[in-house]
């Protein structure tokens, strides 16, 4: 039996009765500090205790997190205490519900309804025809503006004031600090000017003797900021479109067969492990499982990328959300809910979207000084205009200080990296490329050397037994039966070939005891009271045994076959020859990788003659063969010592150390779980052409991030001085706070819009 849920069980037979395997996609919490949560198992950073899976009741809660600060997690919607942005759900759903977007849309309509007549009254003197001043006196007009602006500035803007207050209380100054300060100053100043104009000296008064009010500026600023929030929330929602498209692949129901044979359609959530399910022609496979009855062809392009349907018969594996052909099947559910391949892909991508790329550190350092610098710039603008500006100096000072506060946009800077990462990971998932985190995306663009395993990576990983050779006096059928009985307990693709070959030849398999898998060498155990060893020359050498039939073994290796030696009862007995066909996509993938300028190295534990035969077939000149798992990692380290930036592609347990050691580990999705856990990138379809797409996506993503950062830096570097009035002495131009609010609102939307372009980038 293959225990794919927990790779430790491959290595330790005593772990077969261990606790249920850890779910890398589930949320774990600390029993002492429940606020400590993370995806996957681990230990608490506060008390060091092992984290535990959330209880079913706790798991039902929807957690929300900040796109700029993924460490911020809370139950239910709200705003980030650090940047003030609206939190978004960590769990992706096919039908997203965004209460923040609904609330902001409601506030937008409300504020627009009040701001438009307010703007007409305030700016009416500029309209053709009868000026407003001829119809309404100055004091009456100010009172009307107060009545219209107050609902906007106190109700529609209330979330912004709340976030500004939290930012000041926690010391995390952000965009809403500036908005709250700018709107608050403009509104409060105008209220005092309307209700107690006598308090203001001459420097605050216009040529007509009135104190200018800025209700329209405050209200329109709020309306434009709310509009920007609506556009931003809508754009952020589109970054999860790729994941929602994946979720929509799963069917809503499954047809379950009960113990009496009666059939009924049930919700997919009601399917349990062990249930028998019927899949009719043209239907989607509901969950992961195995065929019990029937024969058909299943379209697995979602996972494999191959357009040709795959024939399925009893005993074959099925993947949820793939499409059945013209035959009818009965299957047994083996993985349901969060355990299915589709759910794991979505969980892995969602977690990667919350990670932070190293390039984000630059934006973080700038953001730490950004708001205090803007407040200082606003104060400086106020002092300069109040000291040497034209009359009314104080009015100019206030309006330009407010413009400086409003135009600055730290969110554009903070969103530059996370939005690109979110879109890129979603796009990668649609291409069958899963990034573990944002750092993998950033590192992959700089890779110049690709080291690749042979079996299951360059080859299909489904080898066939072609040769059985026994020493004189030993029955070949018995040798194959004993070897296959032992290999049946192994997860290695070569073991599956031996077992399959034995079944095809009609060999009878027996039970095994004292099974042991020796990573990188082979397996040993006792079959029918006979000690059996099956493996490579290293295993024979460890056991102190000679390798038999060397001449025949050399011939097989020259033909590209992998040779496995067999020892029975402590004595050499013969050998097995297994061939693993090269994947049809491998030559094309290697051609594309070379065109990308990558140096290709084959690194395998197989015999040198066999490895070089495959290398000649594929045009790979650099072949490192006959290495153990630890030596694979050492080979990666040697290349890194030469100054190479190395990616390692592999699929087996023996590749895990090298995958972890490489700058970027790339696991085949068709391989073992432990390989995927050690890698930074997983190719769901097991196709090396995915590396080409992943590398192009990495370059496009980093280019997009740099564009976003440039835009954010350039916008703020240009906008703040213009708002402060540096152009006034030369061009007589001042920036209205309302225009500043529009520019600020659309700056974040522009960054998100640029990030969304990654969804259509040519790869």
XYZ file of C-alpha atoms in Angstrom:
763
model
C 0.000 0.000 0.000
C 1.233 3.507 -0.842
C 0.787 6.048 1.939
C 0.851 9.220 -0.132
C -0.759 11.332 2.594
C 2.297 11.160 4.843
C 5.698 10.698 3.158
C 7.243 9.625 6.481
C 5.389 6.350 6.140
C 7.445 5.494 3.091
C 10.515 5.411 5.258
C 9.308 4.189 8.622
C 7.050 1.116 8.707
C 6.473 1.675 12.418
C 4.651 4.900 11.546
C 1.836 3.035 9.830
C -0.404 3.360 12.881
C 0.610 6.940 13.603
C -1.769 9.850 13.976
C -3.565 11.149 10.879
C -1.183 12.909 8.495
C -0.714 16.646 8.659
C -2.660 18.696 6.147
C -0.352 21.355 4.638
C -3.367 23.318 3.426
C -5.249 23.447 6.752
C -5.120 26.191 9.386
C -3.247 25.336 12.591
C -3.461 27.214 15.909
C -1.580 27.237 19.188
C -3.426 25.626 22.140
C -2.024 28.303 24.486
C -2.204 31.307 22.156
C -5.208 30.783 19.842
C -4.505 34.048 18.062
C -1.393 32.422 16.576
C -2.543 30.899 13.298
C -0.755 29.677 10.209
C -1.328 27.487 7.190
C 0.177 24.028 7.766
C 1.747 22.464 10.877
C 4.592 23.998 12.849
C 5.425 25.426 16.262
C 4.167 28.541 18.026
C 6.598 31.499 17.728
C 5.545 32.653 21.217
C 5.585 29.534 23.396
C 7.181 26.965 21.089
C 4.352 24.452 21.430
C 3.345 22.354 18.431
C 0.410 23.878 16.592
C -2.802 21.893 16.349
C -5.436 21.781 13.588
C -8.394 24.041 14.174
C -11.512 22.363 15.461
C -14.335 21.922 12.946
C -16.236 24.770 14.580
C -13.226 27.049 14.363
C -12.545 25.975 10.805
C -16.006 27.213 9.822
C -14.943 30.772 10.581
C -13.788 32.792 7.621
C -10.466 34.459 8.319
C -9.611 37.772 6.738
C -6.137 39.112 6.039
C -4.492 42.206 4.575
C -2.983 42.037 1.067
C -0.150 44.347 2.156
C 0.415 42.793 5.595
C -0.371 39.040 5.383
C 0.614 38.563 9.020
C -2.570 40.440 9.979
C -5.341 37.838 10.386
C -8.730 38.203 12.038
C -12.140 36.542 12.041
C -14.580 38.417 9.843
C -14.148 41.504 7.642
C -12.612 44.754 8.813
C -9.631 46.980 8.144
C -5.918 46.433 8.651
C -4.577 48.082 11.829
C -1.300 48.797 10.035
C -2.270 50.245 6.651
C -6.033 50.662 7.052
C -6.868 48.719 3.898
C -9.963 46.544 3.785
C -9.173 42.954 4.727
C -10.059 40.158 2.339
C -10.925 36.496 3.000
C -8.073 34.005 3.063
C -10.348 31.237 1.844
C -11.160 31.554 -1.837
C -14.779 30.873 -2.750
C -16.390 30.359 -6.138
C -18.928 33.097 -5.332
C -17.015 35.828 -3.474
C -18.887 38.002 -0.991
C -17.346 41.419 -0.407
C -19.184 43.321 2.355
C -16.595 46.100 2.209
C -17.301 46.688 -1.471
C -21.051 46.786 -0.812
C -20.581 49.274 2.019
C -18.274 51.542 0.027
C -20.624 51.456 -2.972
C -23.486 52.563 -0.714
C -21.360 55.407 0.684
C -20.346 56.404 -2.850
C -23.945 56.902 -3.980
C -24.761 58.775 -0.770
C -21.777 61.117 -0.953
C -22.315 61.747 -4.674
C -25.932 62.749 -4.055
C -24.835 65.411 -1.552
C -21.576 66.495 -3.229
C -23.022 67.376 -6.637
C -25.440 70.113 -5.397
C -22.759 71.256 -2.973
C -20.304 71.640 -5.857
C -22.896 73.573 -7.905
C -23.528 75.987 -5.031
C -19.840 76.478 -4.246
C -18.677 76.816 -7.852
C -21.888 78.404 -9.221
C -20.307 81.788 -9.847
C -18.210 80.181 -12.567
C -21.297 78.921 -14.421
C -22.723 80.917 -17.362
C -25.921 82.836 -16.707
C -26.942 84.048 -13.281
C -24.194 83.548 -10.694
C -25.180 81.855 -7.481
C -23.958 84.828 -5.481
C -26.708 86.931 -7.044
C -29.336 84.495 -5.747
C -27.881 83.459 -2.384
C -25.968 85.653 0.015
C -22.508 84.622 1.160
C -23.561 83.701 4.712
C -26.612 81.736 3.530
C -24.553 79.906 0.953
C -22.013 78.890 3.605
C -24.793 77.494 5.793
C -26.215 75.493 2.857
C -22.748 74.133 2.103
C -22.389 73.159 5.777
C -25.696 71.258 5.691
C -24.762 69.417 2.508
C -21.139 68.675 3.450
C -21.785 67.450 6.995
C -23.436 64.082 6.066
C -20.617 63.392 3.615
C -17.771 64.370 5.924
C -19.223 62.704 9.019
C -21.043 59.600 7.705
C -19.515 58.728 4.328
C -16.015 59.538 5.583
C -16.496 57.904 8.994
C -14.550 54.683 8.114
C -11.611 56.844 7.047
C -11.624 58.750 10.342
C -11.824 55.451 12.233
C -8.832 54.071 10.365
C -6.931 57.323 10.857
C -7.575 57.170 14.615
C -6.380 53.536 14.752
C -3.241 54.468 12.810
C -2.380 57.211 15.281
C -3.204 55.055 18.315
C -1.054 52.140 17.082
C 1.698 54.287 15.585
C 1.168 52.796 12.093
C 0.691 55.993 10.103
C -0.767 55.323 6.668
C -2.838 56.728 3.812
C -5.901 57.117 6.003
C -3.890 59.196 8.470
C -3.339 61.693 5.685
C -6.929 61.520 4.426
C -8.370 61.926 7.909
C -6.059 64.821 8.659
C -6.679 66.583 5.322
C -10.468 66.181 5.295
C -10.715 66.939 9.009
C -8.728 70.167 8.691
C -10.696 71.382 5.647
C -14.083 70.565 7.210
C -13.324 71.824 10.723
C -11.816 75.054 9.389
C -14.893 75.645 7.212
C -17.297 74.952 10.105
C -15.574 77.528 12.313
C -15.411 80.004 9.415
C -19.167 79.600 8.881
C -20.341 79.695 12.503
C -17.782 82.141 13.954
C -16.186 84.167 11.138
C -15.249 86.955 13.537
C -12.494 84.815 15.009
C -10.393 85.101 11.838
C -7.940 87.985 11.212
C -7.567 89.817 7.928
C -4.969 87.370 6.575
C -7.744 84.740 6.333
C -10.221 86.992 4.460
C -10.790 87.488 0.754
C -10.957 90.868 -1.009
C -14.702 91.023 -0.231
C -13.983 90.570 3.489
C -15.384 87.031 3.728
C -13.591 84.035 5.210
C -13.289 81.405 2.489
C -14.791 77.998 3.242
C -13.818 74.663 1.681
C -16.837 72.437 2.276
C -16.940 71.475 -1.395
C -13.275 70.457 -1.295
C -13.769 68.299 1.817
C -16.924 66.613 0.459
C -15.574 66.029 -3.051
C -12.331 64.676 -1.585
C -14.364 62.160 0.422
C -16.446 61.223 -2.635
C -13.367 60.693 -4.795
C -11.601 58.672 -2.100
C -14.685 56.478 -1.721
C -14.778 56.078 -5.509
C -11.146 55.053 -5.430
C -11.935 52.487 -2.723
C -14.764 51.037 -4.821
C -12.533 50.758 -7.889
C -9.663 49.329 -5.845
C -11.816 46.721 -4.095
C -13.307 45.663 -7.417
C -9.869 45.372 -9.005
C -8.507 43.443 -6.031
C -11.435 41.063 -6.364
C -10.401 40.310 -9.934
C -6.962 39.154 -8.784
C -8.614 36.016 -7.410
C -10.419 35.243 -10.663
C -7.951 32.508 -11.612
C -8.483 30.651 -8.339
C -12.237 30.993 -8.569
C -12.052 29.565 -12.078
C -10.246 26.542 -10.623
C -12.870 26.120 -7.918
C -15.623 26.252 -10.496
C -14.142 23.187 -12.181
C -15.452 20.990 -9.368
C -19.027 19.683 -9.772
C -21.640 20.737 -7.245
C -23.048 17.236 -6.656
C -22.068 13.576 -6.783
C -24.195 10.471 -7.384
C -23.700 8.244 -4.342
C -24.516 4.516 -4.192
C -25.599 3.284 -0.749
C -25.127 -0.197 0.726
C -28.428 -1.388 -0.731
C -27.431 -0.210 -4.215
C -29.810 2.748 -4.282
C -28.474 5.876 -5.954
C -29.048 9.522 -5.064
C -27.475 12.863 -5.919
C -25.834 14.503 -2.887
C -23.960 17.751 -2.376
C -20.234 17.430 -2.939
C -19.642 18.425 0.695
C -21.580 15.341 1.817
C -19.224 12.866 0.112
C -17.080 10.900 2.570
C -13.985 8.748 2.153
C -15.030 5.237 1.163
C -18.282 6.264 -0.538
C -19.110 4.565 -3.820
C -19.951 7.079 -6.541
C -21.313 6.623 -10.037
C -19.917 8.763 -12.851
C -22.111 8.822 -15.911
C -20.863 9.628 -19.428
C -19.922 13.284 -19.817
C -20.000 14.007 -16.066
C -17.153 15.409 -13.997
C -15.341 13.182 -11.529
C -16.509 14.533 -8.144
C -13.488 13.744 -5.926
C -10.151 11.924 -6.025
C -10.458 8.164 -5.883
C -10.057 4.847 -7.685
C -12.150 3.029 -10.291
C -14.121 0.052 -8.939
C -16.219 -0.861 -11.969
C -16.444 0.030 -15.635
C -14.132 1.304 -18.332
C -13.942 4.720 -19.908
C -11.609 7.483 -21.041
C -11.184 10.563 -18.850
C -10.093 14.014 -19.986
C -7.351 14.980 -17.522
C -6.124 18.050 -19.391
C -6.795 20.133 -16.272
C -3.886 18.336 -14.575
C -1.744 16.776 -17.282
C -2.227 19.308 -20.047
C -2.491 16.438 -22.506
C -5.478 16.718 -24.857
C -5.787 12.945 -25.347
C -8.176 11.276 -22.859
C -6.676 8.676 -20.532
C -8.116 5.152 -20.491
C -9.461 4.102 -17.088
C -10.191 0.604 -15.826
C -10.728 -0.960 -12.366
C -7.842 -0.059 -10.081
C -6.887 3.148 -11.921
C -6.757 6.465 -10.101
C -9.224 9.275 -10.784
C -8.723 12.983 -10.153
C -11.584 15.194 -9.067
C -12.951 17.746 -11.589
C -11.647 15.804 -14.614
C -14.250 14.890 -17.237
C -15.493 11.370 -17.928
C -15.876 10.257 -21.528
C -18.482 7.947 -23.028
C -18.232 5.090 -20.529
C -19.852 4.684 -17.124
C -17.686 4.275 -14.019
C -18.166 3.408 -10.375
C -15.456 4.800 -8.107
C -14.481 4.767 -4.447
C -13.817 8.174 -2.899
C -10.342 8.363 -1.357
C -9.750 12.091 -1.000
C -12.559 14.545 -0.379
C -12.941 18.191 0.568
C -9.641 19.911 1.288
C -7.740 16.676 0.545
C -8.461 16.625 -3.189
C -5.783 17.650 -5.636
C -7.857 20.608 -6.812
C -8.412 21.886 -3.258
C -4.719 21.505 -2.438
C -3.765 23.483 -5.530
C -6.129 26.303 -4.549
C -4.844 26.313 -0.940
C -1.225 26.346 -2.053
C -1.757 29.222 -4.484
C -3.821 31.217 -1.978
C -1.018 30.930 0.575
C 1.583 31.938 -2.009
C -0.464 35.033 -2.794
C -0.106 36.161 0.828
C 3.669 35.766 0.914
C 6.081 38.653 0.483
C 8.793 38.955 -2.128
C 12.266 40.172 -1.070
C 11.842 43.220 -3.338
C 9.007 44.293 -1.023
C 11.605 45.210 1.606
C 12.491 48.350 -0.376
C 8.886 49.520 -0.377
C 8.571 48.681 3.327
C 11.592 50.815 4.215
C 10.249 53.757 2.223
C 6.733 53.341 3.629
C 8.091 53.545 7.170
C 9.226 57.125 6.532
C 6.563 58.090 4.022
C 3.684 59.438 6.128
C 5.855 61.422 8.593
C 7.659 62.946 5.591
C 4.360 63.939 3.958
C 3.076 65.499 7.187
C 6.359 67.423 7.445
C 6.003 68.563 3.816
C 2.439 69.733 4.487
C 3.596 71.647 7.569
C 6.431 73.229 5.581
C 4.011 74.247 2.796
C 1.710 75.807 5.385
C 4.543 77.803 6.988
C 5.899 79.058 3.642
C 2.510 80.112 2.283
C 1.517 81.689 5.598
C 4.786 83.642 5.689
C 5.394 84.842 2.140
C 2.316 83.840 0.148
C -0.153 86.291 -1.467
C -3.296 87.355 0.322
C -5.240 85.734 1.829
C -2.066 84.029 2.987
C -3.618 81.770 5.613
C -6.313 80.536 3.244
C -3.662 79.634 0.674
C -1.564 78.001 3.387
C -4.424 75.784 4.545
C -5.587 74.753 1.097
C -2.066 73.831 -0.106
C -1.266 71.926 3.076
C -4.480 69.949 2.629
C -3.577 69.259 -1.026
C -0.201 67.863 0.054
C -1.823 65.578 2.627
C -4.439 64.327 0.168
C -2.302 63.694 -2.921
C 0.266 61.488 -1.196
C -0.546 57.791 -1.606
C 1.434 55.245 0.416
C -1.030 52.544 -0.691
C 0.219 52.749 -4.272
C 3.679 51.990 -2.900
C 2.455 49.194 -0.652
C 0.313 47.539 -3.344
C 3.034 47.553 -6.005
C 4.393 44.114 -5.082
C 1.451 42.205 -3.493
C -0.953 42.820 -6.363
C 1.532 41.581 -8.968
C 2.273 38.506 -6.859
C -1.435 37.726 -6.461
C -2.110 37.941 -10.189
C 1.053 36.007 -11.085
C 0.356 33.099 -8.739
C -3.198 32.861 -10.048
C -1.960 32.939 -13.639
C 0.634 30.289 -12.814
C -2.019 28.022 -11.320
C -3.971 28.246 -14.556
C -0.830 27.134 -16.406
C -0.178 24.236 -14.039
C 2.677 26.042 -12.232
C 2.348 26.379 -8.460
C 4.665 28.786 -6.624
C 5.140 28.083 -2.925
C 5.785 31.754 -2.154
C 6.634 35.106 -3.686
C 10.362 34.577 -3.154
C 10.270 31.657 -5.604
C 8.840 33.959 -8.286
C 11.569 36.515 -7.700
C 14.399 33.968 -7.658
C 13.324 32.016 -10.728
C 13.994 34.907 -13.105
C 17.716 34.841 -12.243
C 18.294 31.113 -12.718
C 21.071 30.258 -15.212
C 21.518 26.499 -14.586
C 18.889 23.762 -14.545
C 19.795 20.486 -12.901
C 17.279 17.764 -13.627
C 16.677 14.273 -12.347
C 16.139 11.502 -14.912
C 13.421 9.121 -13.744
C 9.999 10.755 -13.646
C 11.382 14.114 -14.731
C 12.978 13.591 -18.134
C 11.308 10.220 -18.475
C 7.696 9.208 -17.971
C 8.344 7.722 -14.549
C 6.346 4.679 -15.638
C 9.137 2.235 -16.511
C 8.529 -1.250 -17.859
C 10.262 -4.469 -16.966
C 12.081 -5.720 -20.058
C 14.695 -8.164 -18.786
C 14.918 -10.879 -16.130
C 18.277 -12.670 -15.882
C 19.058 -15.256 -13.194
C 22.292 -16.980 -12.285
C 22.622 -20.628 -13.165
C 20.571 -22.851 -10.905
C 18.075 -20.137 -9.971
C 14.587 -20.146 -11.428
C 13.783 -16.847 -13.160
C 10.104 -17.034 -12.242
C 10.915 -17.484 -8.546
C 13.509 -14.690 -8.659
C 10.968 -12.301 -10.221
C 8.200 -13.325 -7.800
C 10.385 -12.712 -4.738
C 11.712 -9.411 -6.086
C 8.224 -8.197 -7.018
C 6.803 -9.213 -3.645
C 9.422 -7.035 -1.982
C 9.042 -4.127 -4.402
C 5.274 -4.070 -3.892
C 5.897 -2.244 -0.603
C 8.000 0.470 -2.286
C 6.781 3.744 -3.799
C 9.548 4.065 -6.404
C 8.504 4.017 -10.095
C 11.044 1.247 -10.763
C 9.320 -0.856 -8.108
C 5.982 -0.401 -9.871
C 7.600 -1.623 -13.099
C 8.851 -4.798 -11.425
C 5.461 -5.505 -9.869
C 3.673 -4.815 -13.141
C 6.077 -7.054 -15.039
C 5.585 -9.868 -12.535
C 1.803 -9.617 -12.840
C 2.045 -9.674 -16.631
C 4.156 -12.828 -16.442
C 1.717 -14.544 -14.075
C 4.032 -14.590 -11.042
C 2.444 -15.206 -7.646
C 3.372 -12.582 -5.063
C 3.807 -13.281 -1.348
C 3.660 -11.219 1.827
C 6.682 -9.320 3.096
C 7.957 -8.709 6.588
C 10.798 -6.572 7.946
C 10.577 -4.336 4.880
C 13.192 -1.573 4.696
C 13.687 1.102 2.057
C 17.255 2.372 1.751
C 17.037 5.747 0.046
C 19.156 5.955 -3.084
C 20.091 2.261 -3.018
C 17.076 -0.062 -2.973
C 14.954 -2.210 -0.686
C 15.350 -5.256 1.532
C 13.029 -7.559 3.431
C 11.987 -11.152 4.073
C 9.705 -13.012 1.639
C 8.715 -16.642 2.368
C 11.491 -16.843 4.975
C 14.038 -15.760 2.339
C 15.997 -12.556 2.786
C 15.656 -10.531 -0.428
C 17.638 -7.504 -1.584
C 16.765 -5.528 -4.730
C 18.711 -2.444 -5.701
C 21.773 -0.951 -7.320
C 25.453 -1.782 -7.019
C 25.758 0.433 -3.934
C 23.235 -1.748 -2.098
C 25.134 -4.893 -3.057
C 28.371 -3.300 -1.887
C 26.831 -2.306 1.444
C 25.721 -5.919 1.907
C 29.210 -7.205 0.981
C 27.949 -8.934 -2.164
C 29.307 -9.014 -5.687
C 27.228 -7.743 -8.629
C 26.313 -10.680 -10.879
C 26.155 -10.879 -14.690
C 28.178 -7.690 -15.263
C 28.579 -8.263 -19.000
C 24.819 -8.552 -19.457
C 24.276 -5.547 -17.186
C 26.631 -3.434 -19.331
C 24.669 -4.353 -22.464
C 21.391 -3.330 -20.826
C 22.811 -0.031 -19.623
C 24.162 0.763 -23.079
C 20.609 0.284 -24.345
C 19.332 2.821 -21.805
C 17.918 0.335 -19.308
C 18.261 0.638 -15.539
C 19.763 -2.465 -13.954
C 18.513 -3.697 -10.568
C 20.471 -6.459 -8.845
C 18.722 -9.172 -6.845
C 20.187 -11.134 -3.924
C 18.415 -14.068 -2.260
C 19.397 -15.507 1.113
C 22.564 -13.420 1.278
C 23.845 -14.508 -2.149
C 23.722 -12.804 -5.594
C 20.886 -14.267 -7.667
C 20.448 -12.209 -10.844
C 19.321 -8.891 -12.233
C 16.328 -7.073 -13.652
C 16.386 -4.650 -16.581
C 13.884 -1.790 -16.579
C 13.418 0.854 -19.250
C 11.710 4.182 -18.685
C 10.609 5.909 -21.911
C 11.496 9.564 -22.347
C 8.466 11.864 -22.116
C 7.278 13.049 -25.510
C 7.445 16.647 -24.283
C 11.026 16.415 -22.968
C 12.996 17.115 -26.206
C 10.877 20.183 -26.970
C 11.148 21.371 -23.366
C 14.951 21.043 -23.374
C 15.141 22.938 -26.677
C 13.116 25.802 -25.222
C 15.182 25.825 -22.034
C 18.412 26.064 -24.036
C 16.915 28.927 -26.039
C 16.276 30.613 -22.685
C 20.046 30.441 -22.119
C 19.983 27.786 -19.413
C 22.786 25.310 -18.835
C 21.284 21.797 -18.562
C 22.765 19.167 -16.221
C 21.390 15.664 -15.606
C 21.801 14.473 -12.022
C 20.693 10.927 -11.287
C 21.262 8.037 -8.943
C 21.129 5.674 -11.904
C 24.167 3.943 -13.356
C 26.452 6.094 -15.523
C 26.061 3.969 -18.659
C 22.262 4.164 -18.470
C 22.293 7.890 -17.676
C 24.687 8.693 -20.522
C 22.553 6.689 -22.935
C 19.557 8.855 -22.028
C 21.764 11.955 -22.143
C 22.910 11.150 -25.688
C 19.304 10.646 -26.732
C 18.359 14.099 -25.376
C 21.547 15.977 -26.256
C 22.572 16.533 -22.608
C 26.368 16.695 -22.394
C 26.713 17.147 -18.639
C 25.666 13.993 -16.804
C 26.324 13.328 -13.123
C 25.328 9.732 -12.370
C 25.421 7.163 -9.582
C 24.907 9.672 -6.766
C 23.085 9.222 -3.468
C 20.554 11.810 -2.207
C 23.123 13.620 -0.063
C 25.550 13.654 -2.992
C 22.873 15.264 -5.164
C 22.721 18.144 -2.711
C 26.525 18.339 -2.751
C 26.500 18.549 -6.549
C 24.073 21.472 -6.336
C 26.352 23.149 -3.792
C 29.374 22.750 -6.099
C 27.553 24.469 -8.936
C 26.514 27.270 -6.582
C 30.132 27.641 -5.465
C 30.987 28.326 -9.122
C 28.653 31.312 -8.976
C 25.784 29.571 -10.739
C 22.173 30.217 -9.771
C 20.716 26.746 -9.803
C 17.231 25.320 -10.215
C 16.735 21.623 -9.497
C 13.891 19.622 -11.061
C 12.977 16.251 -9.546
C 10.114 14.071 -8.426
C 11.258 11.539 -5.839
C 12.129 11.278 -2.170
C 15.789 10.944 -3.138
C 15.559 14.373 -4.850
C 14.257 16.179 -1.750
C 17.698 17.227 -0.326
C 18.765 18.644 -3.696
C 15.429 20.412 -4.176
C 15.834 22.057 -0.780
C 19.484 22.992 -1.457
C 18.897 24.580 -4.874
C 18.148 28.267 -5.301
C 14.790 27.153 -6.713
C 13.519 23.597 -6.278
C 11.058 22.445 -8.950
C 8.967 19.343 -8.235
C 6.962 17.310 -10.693
C 3.318 17.202 -9.611
C 3.270 13.566 -10.693
C 5.940 12.713 -8.105
C 5.973 12.175 -4.353
C 4.528 14.507 -1.734
C 7.864 14.918 0.051
C 9.469 16.207 -3.160
C 6.691 18.779 -3.561
C 7.060 19.870 0.068
C 10.801 20.436 -0.476
C 10.347 22.440 -3.672
C 9.576 26.102 -4.246
C 7.758 25.420 -7.524
C 5.513 22.490 -8.452
C 4.660 21.598 -12.037
C 1.214 20.059 -11.696
C 1.365 18.534 -15.167
C 4.842 17.042 -14.706
C 5.969 18.705 -17.949
C 9.340 20.456 -18.120
C 7.855 22.978 -20.530
C 6.210 24.342 -17.414
C 9.652 25.607 -16.329
C 9.827 27.746 -19.447
C 6.395 29.210 -18.735
C 7.238 29.677 -15.051
C 10.474 31.496 -15.869
C 8.762 33.777 -18.377
C 6.032 34.478 -15.843
C 8.714 35.237 -13.236
C 10.399 37.754 -15.525
C 7.080 39.355 -16.462
C 6.102 39.583 -12.790
C 9.325 41.249 -11.685
C 9.111 43.658 -14.624
C 5.546 44.452 -13.595
C 6.581 45.019 -9.970
C 9.367 47.376 -11.022
C 6.880 49.295 -13.178
C 4.516 49.579 -10.221
C 7.270 50.743 -7.871
C 8.490 53.303 -10.411
C 4.972 54.616 -10.906
C 4.381 54.865 -7.139
C 7.714 56.601 -6.470
C 7.373 58.916 -9.484
C 3.779 59.807 -8.668
C 4.544 60.791 -5.092
C 7.850 62.493 -5.929
C 6.055 64.650 -8.514
C 2.643 65.056 -6.873
C 3.697 66.265 -3.412
C 5.804 69.251 -4.620
C 3.107 70.275 -7.154
C 0.459 70.135 -4.423
C 2.713 72.223 -2.195
C 2.675 74.963 -4.866
C 6.211 74.910 -6.293
C 4.818 75.754 -9.748
C 2.963 78.870 -8.542
C 5.916 81.314 -8.736
C 6.627 80.244 -12.352
C 3.241 79.350 -13.861
C 0.756 80.731 -11.363
C -0.677 77.184 -11.006
C -2.055 75.690 -7.801
C -3.397 72.153 -7.443
C -6.919 71.987 -6.071
C -7.349 69.522 -3.187
C -10.195 67.978 -5.199
C -7.827 67.203 -8.076
C -5.318 65.929 -5.555
C -7.974 63.553 -4.169
C -8.790 62.291 -7.666
C -5.111 61.702 -8.411
C -4.598 59.906 -5.100
C -7.619 57.660 -5.591
C -6.654 56.613 -9.088
C -2.990 56.008 -8.264
C -3.769 52.802 -6.361
C -6.229 51.722 -9.026
C -3.556 52.296 -11.690
C -1.096 50.068 -9.825
C -3.696 47.307 -9.548
C -4.686 47.740 -13.186
C -1.067 47.346 -14.249
C -0.774 44.204 -12.125
C -3.888 42.748 -13.775
C -2.102 42.932 -17.129
C -0.081 39.904 -16.000
C -3.203 37.837 -16.443
C -2.907 38.309 -20.202
C 0.880 38.405 -20.603
C 2.245 36.201 -23.396
C 4.124 33.256 -21.928
